[in-house]
Structure formats: structure tokens, C-alpha cells
Coordinates of C-alpha atoms in Angstrom, one line a residue:
X288 CA -8.6 -3.9 -9.8
X289 CA -10.8 -6.0 -11.4
X290 CA -11.6 -5.9 -15.2
X291 CA -14.9 -4.5 -15.9
X292 CA -16.8 -7.4 -17.7
X293 CA -19.7 -9.8 -17.5
X294 CA -19.9 -13.3 -17.4
X295 CA -22.5 -15.1 -20.5
X296 CA -21.2 -18.5 -19.6
X297 CA -18.4 -20.6 -18.4
X298 CA -15.9 -19.1 -20.8
X299 CA -16.9 -16.0 -22.8
X300 CA -17.6 -12.9 -21.5
X301 CA -18.5 -9.3 -22.3
X302 CA -14.7 -7.0 -22.2
X303 CA -14.9 -3.2 -22.7
X304 CA -11.5 -1.5 -22.2
X305 CA -11.3 0.7 -18.7
X306 CA -12.7 3.7 -20.5
X307 CA -16.4 1.1 -20.5
X308 CA -17.3 2.0 -24.0
X309 CA -17.3 -0.6 -27.7
X310 CA -17.6 -3.6 -25.0
X311 CA -17.2 -7.0 -27.4
X312 CA -17.6 -11.4 -26.6
X313 CA -14.8 -13.2 -27.0
X314 CA -14.1 -16.5 -25.1
X315 CA -11.7 -15.7 -22.1
X316 CA -9.0 -18.3 -21.1
X317 CA -6.6 -18.4 -18.1
X318 CA -3.8 -19.7 -18.0
X319 CA -1.7 -20.7 -15.1
X320 CA 1.3 -21.3 -17.5
X321 CA 3.2 -21.3 -20.1
X322 CA 2.2 -24.6 -21.3
X323 CA -1.9 -23.5 -21.3
X324 CA -1.4 -20.4 -22.5
X325 CA 0.8 -21.8 -26.3
X326 CA -2.7 -24.3 -25.9
X327 CA -5.0 -21.5 -25.6
X328 CA -3.4 -20.1 -28.8
X329 CA -2.7 -22.8 -30.6
X330 CA -6.7 -23.5 -30.4
X331 CA -8.0 -19.5 -30.8
X332 CA -9.2 -20.2 -34.0
X333 CA -10.2 -18.1 -37.1
X334 CA -10.2 -15.2 -34.9
X335 CA -7.2 -15.4 -33.0
X336 CA -6.0 -14.4 -29.6
X337 CA -4.8 -11.1 -27.5
X338 CA -2.8 -10.6 -24.4
X339 CA -4.8 -8.8 -21.8
X340 CA -3.6 -7.9 -18.0
X341 CA -5.5 -5.6 -15.8
X342 CA -8.0 -3.7 -18.1
X343 CA -6.0 -0.9 -18.1
X344 CA -6.0 -0.2 -21.8
X345 CA -8.8 2.1 -22.6
X346 CA -10.1 1.2 -25.9
X347 CA -10.1 -2.0 -28.1
X348 CA -6.9 -3.1 -27.2
X349 CA -7.2 -5.7 -25.6
X350 CA -10.4 -7.5 -26.9
X351 CA -11.1 -9.1 -28.9
X352 CA -14.9 -9.8 -30.5
X353 CA -15.9 -13.3 -31.7
X354 CA -12.3 -14.7 -30.3
X355 CA -9.6 -15.1 -27.7
X356 CA -9.1 -12.8 -24.9
X357 CA -6.0 -14.5 -22.6
X358 CA -6.5 -13.5 -19.3
X359 CA -2.8 -13.1 -18.2
X360 CA -3.2 -11.7 -14.4
X361 CA -2.8 -15.8 -13.2
X362 CA 0.9 -15.9 -14.7
X363 CA 2.1 -13.4 -11.4
X364 CA 5.0 -15.1 -10.2
X365 CA 8.3 -13.2 -9.4
X366 CA 11.1 -16.0 -10.5
X367 CA 14.3 -14.3 -9.5
X368 CA 15.2 -10.7 -7.3
X369 CA 19.3 -9.8 -7.6
X370 CA 19.3 -7.2 -5.1
X371 CA 23.3 -6.3 -6.1
X372 CA 22.2 -5.5 -10.0
X373 CA 19.5 -4.6 -9.4
X374 CA 17.7 -7.3 -11.4
X375 CA 14.0 -8.3 -11.3
X376 CA 12.3 -12.0 -13.6
X377 CA 9.1 -11.8 -13.2
X378 CA 5.9 -12.7 -14.7
X379 CA 4.2 -11.1 -17.1
X380 CA 0.9 -11.5 -15.1
X381 CA 2.9 -9.5 -12.5
X382 CA 1.2 -6.1 -11.7
X383 CA 3.7 -2.8 -10.7
X384 CA 2.4 -2.8 -7.7
X385 CA 2.7 -6.5 -6.5
X386 CA 6.3 -5.5 -8.0
X387 CA 6.4 -2.1 -5.7
X388 CA 4.9 -4.5 -2.5
X389 CA 7.9 -6.8 -3.2
X390 CA 10.9 -5.0 -4.2
X391 CA 10.4 -1.4 -2.2
X392 CA 11.3 -2.7 1.7
X393 CA 14.5 -4.2 -0.1
X394 CA 15.1 -0.2 -1.4
X395 CA 13.6 -1.0 -5.1
X396 CA 11.6 0.4 -7.4
X397 CA 10.6 0.3 -10.5
X398 CA 11.9 3.4 -12.8
X399 CA 9.1 4.0 -14.8
X400 CA 5.6 4.4 -12.8
X401 CA 2.7 5.0 -15.0
X402 CA -0.6 7.3 -13.7
X403 CA -1.8 3.9 -12.3
X404 CA 0.8 1.3 -10.0
X405 CA -2.7 -1.5 -11.4
X406 CA -0.7 -2.3 -14.4
X407 CA 0.9 -5.7 -15.6
X408 CA 4.3 -5.9 -16.4
X409 CA 3.8 -7.3 -19.8
X410 CA 0.9 -4.7 -20.0
X411 CA 3.0 -2.1 -19.6
X412 CA 5.6 -3.7 -21.8
X413 CA 3.2 -3.8 -25.0
X414 CA 1.7 -0.2 -24.4
X415 CA 5.3 0.8 -24.1
X416 CA 3.9 2.9 -20.8
X417 CA 5.2 6.2 -19.5
X418 CA 6.1 7.9 -16.4
X419 CA 6.6 11.6 -15.3
X420 CA 10.4 11.5 -15.5
X421 CA 10.1 10.5 -19.5
X422 CA 13.0 13.4 -20.3
X423 CA 15.5 11.3 -18.1
X424 CA 13.9 7.6 -17.9
X425 CA 12.3 7.0 -21.0
X426 CA 9.5 5.2 -21.0
X427 CA 8.9 1.5 -20.1
X428 CA 10.6 -0.9 -22.2
X429 CA 14.3 0.7 -22.3
X430 CA 14.7 -0.5 -18.8
X431 CA 13.7 -4.0 -19.8
X432 CA 16.8 -6.0 -20.3
X433 CA 15.2 -9.4 -22.1
X434 CA 12.0 -11.3 -22.1
X435 CA 10.7 -14.8 -23.3
X436 CA 7.1 -14.3 -26.0
X437 CA 5.4 -17.1 -27.4
X438 CA 5.0 -16.7 -31.1
X439 CA 2.2 -17.3 -33.4
X440 CA 4.2 -20.3 -34.4
X441 CA 4.0 -22.3 -30.6
X442 CA 7.3 -21.5 -29.8
X443 CA 8.7 -19.4 -26.8
X444 CA 12.0 -17.1 -27.8
X445 CA 14.4 -15.2 -25.4
X446 CA 14.0 -11.3 -27.3
X447 CA 17.0 -9.3 -26.3
X448 CA 16.6 -4.9 -26.8
X449 CA 17.9 -3.7 -30.2
X450 CA 16.6 -6.9 -32.5
X451 CA 13.7 -6.0 -34.5
X452 CA 11.5 -8.2 -32.8
X453 CA 12.0 -6.8 -29.1
X454 CA 11.6 -3.1 -31.1
X455 CA 8.1 -4.2 -32.4
X456 CA 7.0 -5.5 -29.3
X457 CA 7.6 -2.6 -26.3
X458 CA 4.6 -0.5 -28.0
X459 CA 2.7 -3.4 -30.4
X460 CA -0.5 -3.9 -27.8
X461 CA 0.3 -7.4 -27.2
X462 CA 0.6 -8.0 -31.7
X463 CA 3.7 -9.7 -31.8
X464 CA 2.9 -12.5 -29.2
X465 CA 2.3 -13.0 -25.4
X466 CA 5.0 -12.5 -22.9
X467 CA 5.4 -14.6 -20.3
X468 CA 8.3 -13.7 -18.7
X469 CA 10.9 -10.2 -18.5
X470 CA 13.4 -9.2 -16.8
X471 CA 13.5 -5.3 -15.5
X472 CA 16.2 -2.9 -14.3
X473 CA 15.5 -1.1 -11.4
X474 CA 15.7 2.3 -9.6
X475 CA 17.4 2.1 -5.7
X476 CA 15.7 3.9 -3.6
X477 CA 16.4 5.1 -0.1
X478 CA 12.8 5.7 1.4
X479 CA 9.1 5.5 -0.1
X480 CA 8.7 9.2 0.1
X481 CA 8.5 12.2 -2.1
X482 CA 10.1 15.3 -2.0
X483 CA 7.5 17.9 -3.9
X484 CA 7.5 21.5 -5.3
X485 CA 4.2 22.9 -6.3
X486 CA 3.5 26.1 -8.0
X487 CA 0.6 27.6 -9.8
X488 CA 0.7 28.9 -13.6
X489 CA -1.3 31.7 -14.6
X490 CA -1.4 30.2 -19.0
X491 CA -0.4 28.3 -21.0
X492 CA 2.6 29.3 -22.5
X493 CA 4.2 29.7 -18.5
X494 CA 3.4 26.1 -18.1
X495 CA 5.5 25.7 -20.6
X496 CA 8.3 27.6 -20.1
X497 CA 8.3 26.2 -16.6
X498 CA 7.8 22.5 -17.3
X499 CA 10.8 23.6 -19.8
X500 CA 12.7 24.9 -17.0
X501 CA 11.8 21.6 -14.5
X502 CA 13.7 19.2 -17.1
X503 CA 17.4 20.6 -15.0
X504 CA 16.3 20.9 -12.1
X505 CA 14.3 17.5 -11.3
X506 CA 13.3 13.7 -12.1
X507 CA 9.5 13.7 -12.5
X508 CA 7.6 16.2 -13.6
X509 CA 3.8 17.4 -14.8
X510 CA 1.0 20.1 -14.8
X511 CA -2.5 19.0 -14.3
X512 CA -4.4 21.9 -16.8
X513 CA -7.5 23.6 -16.4
X514 CA -9.6 23.3 -20.0
X515 CA -12.0 25.5 -18.9
X516 CA -10.2 28.5 -18.3
X517 CA -10.3 31.1 -21.3
X518 CA -9.1 33.6 -22.4
X519 CA -5.3 35.4 -20.8
X520 CA -6.3 32.3 -18.2
X521 CA -6.0 29.7 -20.8
X522 CA -3.8 26.7 -19.8
X523 CA -3.5 28.2 -16.6
X524 CA -2.2 24.9 -14.2
X525 CA -1.0 23.3 -11.2
X526 CA 2.5 22.0 -11.5
X527 CA 3.7 19.5 -9.3
X528 CA 7.8 18.4 -9.5
X529 CA 9.0 15.3 -6.9
X530 CA 12.4 13.8 -6.6
X531 CA 12.4 10.3 -4.9
X532 CA 14.1 11.4 -0.8
X533 CA 17.1 10.6 0.6
X534 CA 16.8 9.4 4.0
X535 CA 19.1 12.0 5.1
X536 CA 16.9 14.1 4.1
X537 CA 14.0 13.4 6.1
X538 CA 13.7 15.5 8.9
X539 CA 14.8 14.5 12.6
X540 CA 11.8 13.4 14.0
X541 CA 9.8 12.5 11.4
X542 CA 8.2 9.4 11.7
X543 CA 10.1 8.0 8.7
X544 CA 13.2 7.5 9.6
X545 CA 11.9 4.6 11.5
X546 CA 10.5 2.7 8.6
X547 CA 11.4 4.5 5.6
X548 CA 10.9 2.1 3.1
X549 CA 7.3 1.2 4.3
X550 CA 4.6 1.1 1.5
X551 CA 2.6 4.3 2.5
X552 CA -0.5 3.7 -0.4
X553 CA -3.3 6.6 -0.5
X554 CA -6.6 5.6 -1.3
X555 CA -10.4 8.2 -1.3
X556 CA -13.2 6.0 -0.3
X557 CA -14.9 4.0 -3.9
X558 CA -17.4 5.8 -5.6
X559 CA -20.8 5.2 -6.5
X560 CA -21.0 2.8 -10.1
X561 CA -21.7 5.2 -11.6
X562 CA -21.9 10.1 -11.4
X563 CA -24.6 10.9 -13.4
X564 CA -23.2 13.2 -16.1
X565 CA -24.8 16.6 -14.6
X566 CA -22.6 15.9 -11.4
X567 CA -19.8 16.6 -13.7
X568 CA -21.1 18.8 -16.1
X569 CA -19.4 22.2 -17.3
X570 CA -20.6 24.1 -14.3
X571 CA -19.6 21.9 -11.8
X572 CA -16.1 20.8 -13.7
X573 CA -15.3 24.5 -13.9
X574 CA -15.8 25.3 -10.0
X575 CA -13.8 21.7 -8.9
X576 CA -11.3 23.2 -11.9
X577 CA -11.2 26.3 -9.7
X578 CA -10.6 24.9 -6.6
X579 CA -8.5 23.1 -7.4
X580 CA -6.4 26.0 -8.6
X581 CA -7.0 28.2 -6.0
X582 CA -6.8 26.2 -3.3
X583 CA -3.4 25.6 -4.5
X584 CA -0.3 27.7 -3.7
X585 CA 1.4 30.0 -5.5
X586 CA 4.7 28.1 -4.7
X587 CA 5.1 25.3 -2.3
X588 CA 8.4 23.9 -1.7
X589 CA 9.8 20.7 0.1
X590 CA 6.6 18.9 0.8
X591 CA 6.9 15.4 1.7
X592 CA 4.5 12.8 0.3
X593 CA 3.7 9.3 -0.3
X594 CA 5.4 8.3 -3.5
X595 CA 2.5 5.8 -4.5
X596 CA 0.4 8.8 -3.8
X597 CA 2.8 11.4 -6.1
X598 CA 3.5 8.8 -8.7
X599 CA 0.1 6.8 -9.1
X600 CA -2.1 9.8 -8.6
X601 CA -4.9 7.6 -10.8
X602 CA -4.8 4.7 -7.4
X603 CA -6.5 7.3 -5.3
X604 CA -10.0 7.0 -6.6
X605 CA -10.9 3.8 -6.6
X606 CA -13.0 3.0 -10.2
X607 CA -12.3 6.5 -11.6
X608 CA -13.5 5.4 -14.6
X609 CA -17.0 5.5 -13.4
X610 CA -17.0 8.9 -12.6
X611 CA -18.0 10.5 -16.3
X612 CA -21.2 9.3 -17.1
X613 CA -22.9 6.6 -17.5
X614 CA -22.0 6.2 -21.1
X615 CA -18.4 5.6 -20.2
X616 CA -15.1 7.6 -20.8
X617 CA -13.4 8.0 -23.9
X618 CA -9.7 9.2 -23.4
X619 CA -7.5 11.5 -25.8
X620 CA -3.8 11.4 -25.6
X621 CA -1.6 12.6 -28.5
X622 CA 2.0 14.3 -28.5
X623 CA 3.1 16.5 -30.4
X624 CA 7.4 17.1 -31.3
X625 CA 9.1 20.4 -30.1
X626 CA 9.3 23.8 -32.2
X627 CA 5.3 22.9 -32.6
X628 CA 4.4 25.2 -29.7
X629 CA 1.4 26.7 -31.4
X630 CA 0.0 23.7 -32.5
X631 CA -0.3 22.6 -28.8
X632 CA -1.7 26.4 -28.5
X633 CA -4.2 25.5 -31.3
X634 CA -5.6 22.3 -29.6
X635 CA -5.7 23.7 -25.6
X636 CA -7.8 27.3 -26.8
X637 CA -10.1 24.7 -29.5
X638 CA -10.8 22.0 -25.9
X639 CA -11.7 25.3 -23.5
X640 CA -13.8 27.3 -26.3
X641 CA -15.7 23.9 -26.9
X642 CA -16.5 24.0 -23.2
X643 CA -15.8 20.2 -22.9
X644 CA -16.4 18.9 -19.4
X645 CA -12.7 17.6 -20.0
X646 CA -11.3 16.1 -16.7
X647 CA -7.7 15.2 -15.6
X648 CA -6.2 16.9 -18.3
X649 CA -2.1 16.2 -17.3
X650 CA 0.6 18.3 -19.7
X651 CA 3.8 16.9 -19.6
X652 CA 7.5 16.4 -21.6
X653 CA 9.1 13.7 -23.3
X654 CA 12.6 13.6 -23.9
X655 CA 13.9 10.8 -26.2
X656 CA 11.6 8.1 -27.8
X657 CA 11.7 4.5 -28.0
X658 CA 12.8 2.3 -30.4
X659 CA 9.8 0.7 -31.1
X660 CA 7.9 1.3 -34.5
X661 CA 4.6 1.6 -32.2
X662 CA 5.7 3.2 -29.3
X663 CA 4.3 6.5 -28.6
X664 CA 6.4 8.6 -26.8
X665 CA 9.1 11.1 -28.8
X666 CA 10.2 14.5 -27.9
X667 CA 7.6 17.0 -27.1
X668 CA 4.7 17.5 -25.4
X669 CA 2.4 15.4 -24.4
X670 CA -1.2 16.2 -23.4
X671 CA -3.5 13.2 -22.0
X672 CA -7.0 14.4 -21.0
X673 CA -10.6 12.8 -20.7
X674 CA -14.4 13.7 -21.8
X675 CA -17.6 12.1 -21.4
X676 CA -19.0 9.7 -24.0
X677 CA -22.0 10.7 -24.7
X678 CA -20.8 14.3 -25.2
X679 CA -22.2 15.3 -28.7
X680 CA -20.5 16.1 -31.4
X681 CA -17.7 14.6 -30.1
X682 CA -16.4 12.0 -32.2
X683 CA -15.2 15.0 -34.6
X684 CA -14.5 17.2 -32.6
X685 CA -11.6 15.0 -31.4
X686 CA -11.1 13.8 -35.6
X687 CA -10.7 16.8 -36.3
X688 CA -8.0 17.4 -32.6
X689 CA -6.0 14.5 -35.0
X690 CA -5.9 16.6 -38.1
X691 CA -4.0 18.8 -36.3
X692 CA -2.3 16.4 -34.3
X693 CA -0.8 14.6 -37.9
X694 CA -0.2 18.1 -39.6
X695 CA 2.4 19.0 -36.7
X696 CA 3.7 15.5 -36.9
X697 CA 2.4 14.6 -33.5
X698 CA 0.6 11.2 -33.1
X699 CA -2.1 9.4 -30.4
X700 CA -1.3 6.4 -27.4
X701 CA -2.8 3.7 -28.9
X702 CA -3.3 2.4 -25.8
X703 CA -5.4 5.4 -24.5
X704 CA -7.2 5.0 -28.3
X705 CA -10.7 4.2 -29.2
X706 CA -11.6 5.9 -31.8
X707 CA -8.9 7.5 -34.2
X708 CA -9.0 6.7 -38.4
X709 CA -7.1 4.6 -39.5
X710 CA -5.5 6.9 -42.5
X711 CA -5.4 9.4 -39.4
X712 CA -2.7 7.0 -37.7
X713 CA -1.1 5.7 -40.9
X714 CA 0.4 9.6 -40.5
X715 CA 1.2 9.5 -37.5
X716 CA 3.5 6.9 -37.2
X717 CA 6.0 6.7 -40.3
X718 CA 6.8 3.1 -39.1
X719 CA 3.1 1.6 -39.8
X720 CA 4.6 -0.1 -42.5
X721 CA 7.4 -1.7 -40.6
X722 CA 5.3 -3.2 -38.3
X723 CA 3.1 -4.4 -40.8
X724 CA 6.0 -6.3 -42.5
X725 CA 7.4 -7.8 -39.5
X726 CA 4.3 -9.2 -37.9
X727 CA 3.4 -10.3 -41.4
X728 CA 6.7 -12.0 -42.2
X729 CA 6.4 -14.0 -37.9
X730 CA 2.5 -14.5 -38.0
X731 CA 0.9 -14.9 -41.4
X732 CA -2.3 -16.6 -40.0
X733 CA -3.2 -13.4 -37.5
X734 CA -2.9 -15.2 -34.7
X735 CA -2.6 -12.5 -32.5
X736 CA -5.6 -10.2 -33.1
X737 CA -7.4 -7.6 -31.4
X738 CA -10.1 -5.7 -32.1
X739 CA -7.8 -2.6 -31.8
X740 CA -5.6 -4.3 -34.7
X741 CA -8.6 -5.0 -36.5
X742 CA -9.7 -1.6 -36.9
X743 CA -6.6 0.3 -37.5
X744 CA -5.7 -2.6 -39.9
X745 CA -2.4 -3.3 -37.6

């Protein structure tokens, strides 16, 4: 999917994140190999450089006002595949979609699947992305067995798990260097289908109880929450649980038996360039949530869905970032630790009472966090939602939510952030000083810089 840019001249472009807010101007370089990437970093000037993939970070993580942005999508080769060991070596610009197209017919799949497959491998490592199987699989960096990193001194270093540089790179938002290649450990699958159970939960406590029980029964679980419901229905949700379908579990006459590993992506027609805010305002959004909730059976088991439809719901609607309003989208995702369920309840009630036209709200559980000082997941509850950028009073409202999350020992997800305050971030990420010290030693001239790093003093 194309990055949202507006070309000004031969190499300068106005760039935004996926949320289409806070555009900035940068020189864009498109290296086709590691030597060109190194040249781009060396010639980036005082404002430095930052790598960019397919532009799916919502905020300013892959922007660099007045500096250089390296569009890494030209480094998109799959270099080696070991189908016996289940390992693939690829360049950082390869998308998860391309990996799926290549690996699925061979019986392999990526072990962590975010809500969209239109992200690059480098971006998935830099954000240490997660999927709905986090309690069992962890986040993306856990399955990287090696990576090659272009550092500020122009050297290419092989970085291995368990080292401080590897840990800082997974979740480090591109600030430790440019990822050039990665070796990934893959997941074996027998079909391209998921066996899916769905159910309704009438309120937040029941939603949380069912998600907790699902950890023991399913590989993947998430709840789509209605954040406009109030009273006893606050936090009501449609839950979806799934597992990869074994070949022997396919019905005898199912068409997938003839081609069990065929890729079956599902896509809806593209929306218009933007949808006026009134169409997806509070009343319409509430009606859509009501229809979604009432239209789902109380419990349904054993449904079969294409793997891409279940694991990558954001890909069903191309350019979904254009639908809330012309002003763009402000995403908000946070996690609070287990034992802080009351903090989650308070945040959900505040959002519901505010009557925001929140969209795409998903609640899920996290397992053990990764070793990276800026990696987002920690054992707890994570809620992700999107809000129209033009919502009156949105900034102070989200600042107040940040304070509740930080007080509970939680944090926000940097890959989805565009507005958290630096002092709040320091409270959320207690190892931030460790990351800053490593970055200062590795890159004393700040060759790798982004709008996000300047905003948050990373």
C-alpha cells in the first residue's frame, strides 16, 4: 500500500504517518543496496536520517523534518530459505505480505502477525510489533535470530539476540541504526485457514474474564469493544478466538482440500479519499457498533476463515486511515499490568462517558514482555482505538488518560503515538535512561534522528 506523500521536487517530500497528522518535509532517499544506504546516512547532514518502510506507523516515528528519510522498500529481496529448519533470511524492506506470498505455499508463516501485513520486516522489528497471539508467541523481535545493522559509523554489524544492541533495536524505532537484513524463525502451518470461535460478552468484566480463559484454549484471541456503550453495557464486546486449521480438520468436501495452502486474501472496495466526519460521527458510529454486536451470534464455534482475514483485519478495507475524517486520525494504544484492572475499567468508562466516535477498539492480553528498553508489551491488558483528530479537547483528554495509564504502571505504544508528553513517557518507560545512554555511545552525533526522537528526547 502506498505511503501518503506529496512530492515537492526531485528528492523532497512532505511525509506523514498513517494517521495523516503533523506532516513534515524531508529529503527522501531510496537506496537499492547497503552501499547506497550507507552513502545516504553519511550525507544526511546535521538533521540526520531515519529509515522508513511502508509508512504504517501512525505518528511521527518515520518522519524527519529538514533531514533525510531512507525509503527502505527497495531492499526487498528474500535472500535464503531453509524449509527444514524453518528459517528465512530477507532484506529489511520485504513486506510481511510478500513473505506470506512466498512462504505460505511451502507450509510456513510469520510467527507474529500484526493487524496489517503491509509492514516491512525492518519496521516490524523497529516497533517490535505484536499480534493477537502475544501470550504464547511474544512480539516480533523474539523470533529474530540475527540481523545486520548499519550503524552511525558506516559499519555493518551482525547483531544477535541477548546483546544490548539487539535489545535496543527491537522496539527502538529505528534510532540505533538501519536494519539491512534479518533472519526470522518461522511457524509451520498445514493450511491457509483459521478455525474461529466467536462470542458476545455483555460488559467489560465478562469480556476480560473470557479473554483470560481463552489464553488456555486458543492461540489467538482479541475482543472488539463497543466504546460508545454505557451503563451495564460498558465494555461489551465481540470476541474472536482462533487457531491455525490442520489439514485433517478440513471438512471432507471443502475446496481447500485441493489447495490447502493457497493464499486467500479478502478485500473490500476502496473508500473515497475521505469520509466527512458527520457520516462517521457519534450517532452513526454507535449504530454501527450496535449492528456489529447484535449481528454476532451469542456463541459460534468451528467457523473457517482465511488466515489473512482473521489475522490482518486492517487489510480488508484499503486506505482505512482515510475514513474517520479529513483531519486525520489519532490512534491511542496503551497497556496496563495485570492487577491493574480497575485502571482499565476507569479508562474505558471515561472514553464511553466522553461519547467519542472511537473506532476499531480492540482489547487483548499480553504475555511476557521483550527485553528491549523501548519494547511496548508487558504482561497485562492492552487497548487500541482510533479517534478523529478534529475532536474538540482531544489533547487534554488523552493527556489525562496518559496520567492514569502511567500511574497504573502502564505505557503507550510509540509506533501508534503522535502526541504523548516527554515527561509522561519517562514515567511509562523506566529503562528510557538505559536506551538514551546506549544511543549516545553508539551514535554521539545523532546520525539517526526522527521527529519522534526530537519530540520525546529519545
